[in-house]
Amino acid sequence: MKSHTEYFWFETKKKVEFINITPQVESALKKSGIREGLALVSAMHITAGVWVNDDESGLLQDIEEWLQKLAPEGPNYRHHRTGETNGDAHLKSLLTHHQVTVPITAGKIDFGPWQQIFYGEFDGQRRKRVLVKIIGE
Ligand code: ZN
């Protein structure tokens, strides 16, 4: 079994930002030479998310609004007693999950027609990273 690991760094301009990272994962897959296997894509932070869904601008706005509704920014989080101010970002990370596993078949990400991999930043404007680990043959 072969394995290939890469780290993608991000520093978003906004506090909340969603980035389609499918091209980076495809490029890591190409470098790996792996034809059959799995790719794990995992945010290395507790205030970010990784998910698979459509890259459609209306939907991305819907997701942002939905997350704001469920975990609004605000001062009333117990977590802020530690001096932090990002309670909402931790909850948004839980709602979107921190990682995905995607199938690799015949050297390609074996996705349905609209599936794309997203990095969701919920407490950005600083350097953060995503791990990609591809295993297989
Ligand atoms: Zn925190």
Short mmCIF file of C-alpha atoms in Angstrom, two decimals, residues 65-72 77 91-92 95:
data_model
loop_
_atom_site.label_atom_id
_atom_site.label_comp_id
_atom_site.label_asym_id
_atom_site.label_seq_id
_atom_site.Cartn_x
_atom_site.Cartn_y
_atom_site.Cartn_z
CA GLU A 65 -27.03 31.74 6.91
CA TRP A 66 -28.05 28.35 8.30
CA LEU A 67 -24.84 28.16 10.35
CA GLN A 68 -25.29 31.74 11.60
CA LYS A 69 -28.83 30.87 12.69
CA LEU A 70 -27.78 27.73 14.56
CA ALA A 71 -24.55 29.15 15.99
CA PRO A 72 -24.76 32.95 15.86
CA TYR A 77 -20.76 31.62 25.03
CA LEU A 91 -20.12 25.07 17.07
CA LYS A 92 -20.06 25.72 13.30
CA LEU A 95 -22.21 21.25 12.50
#
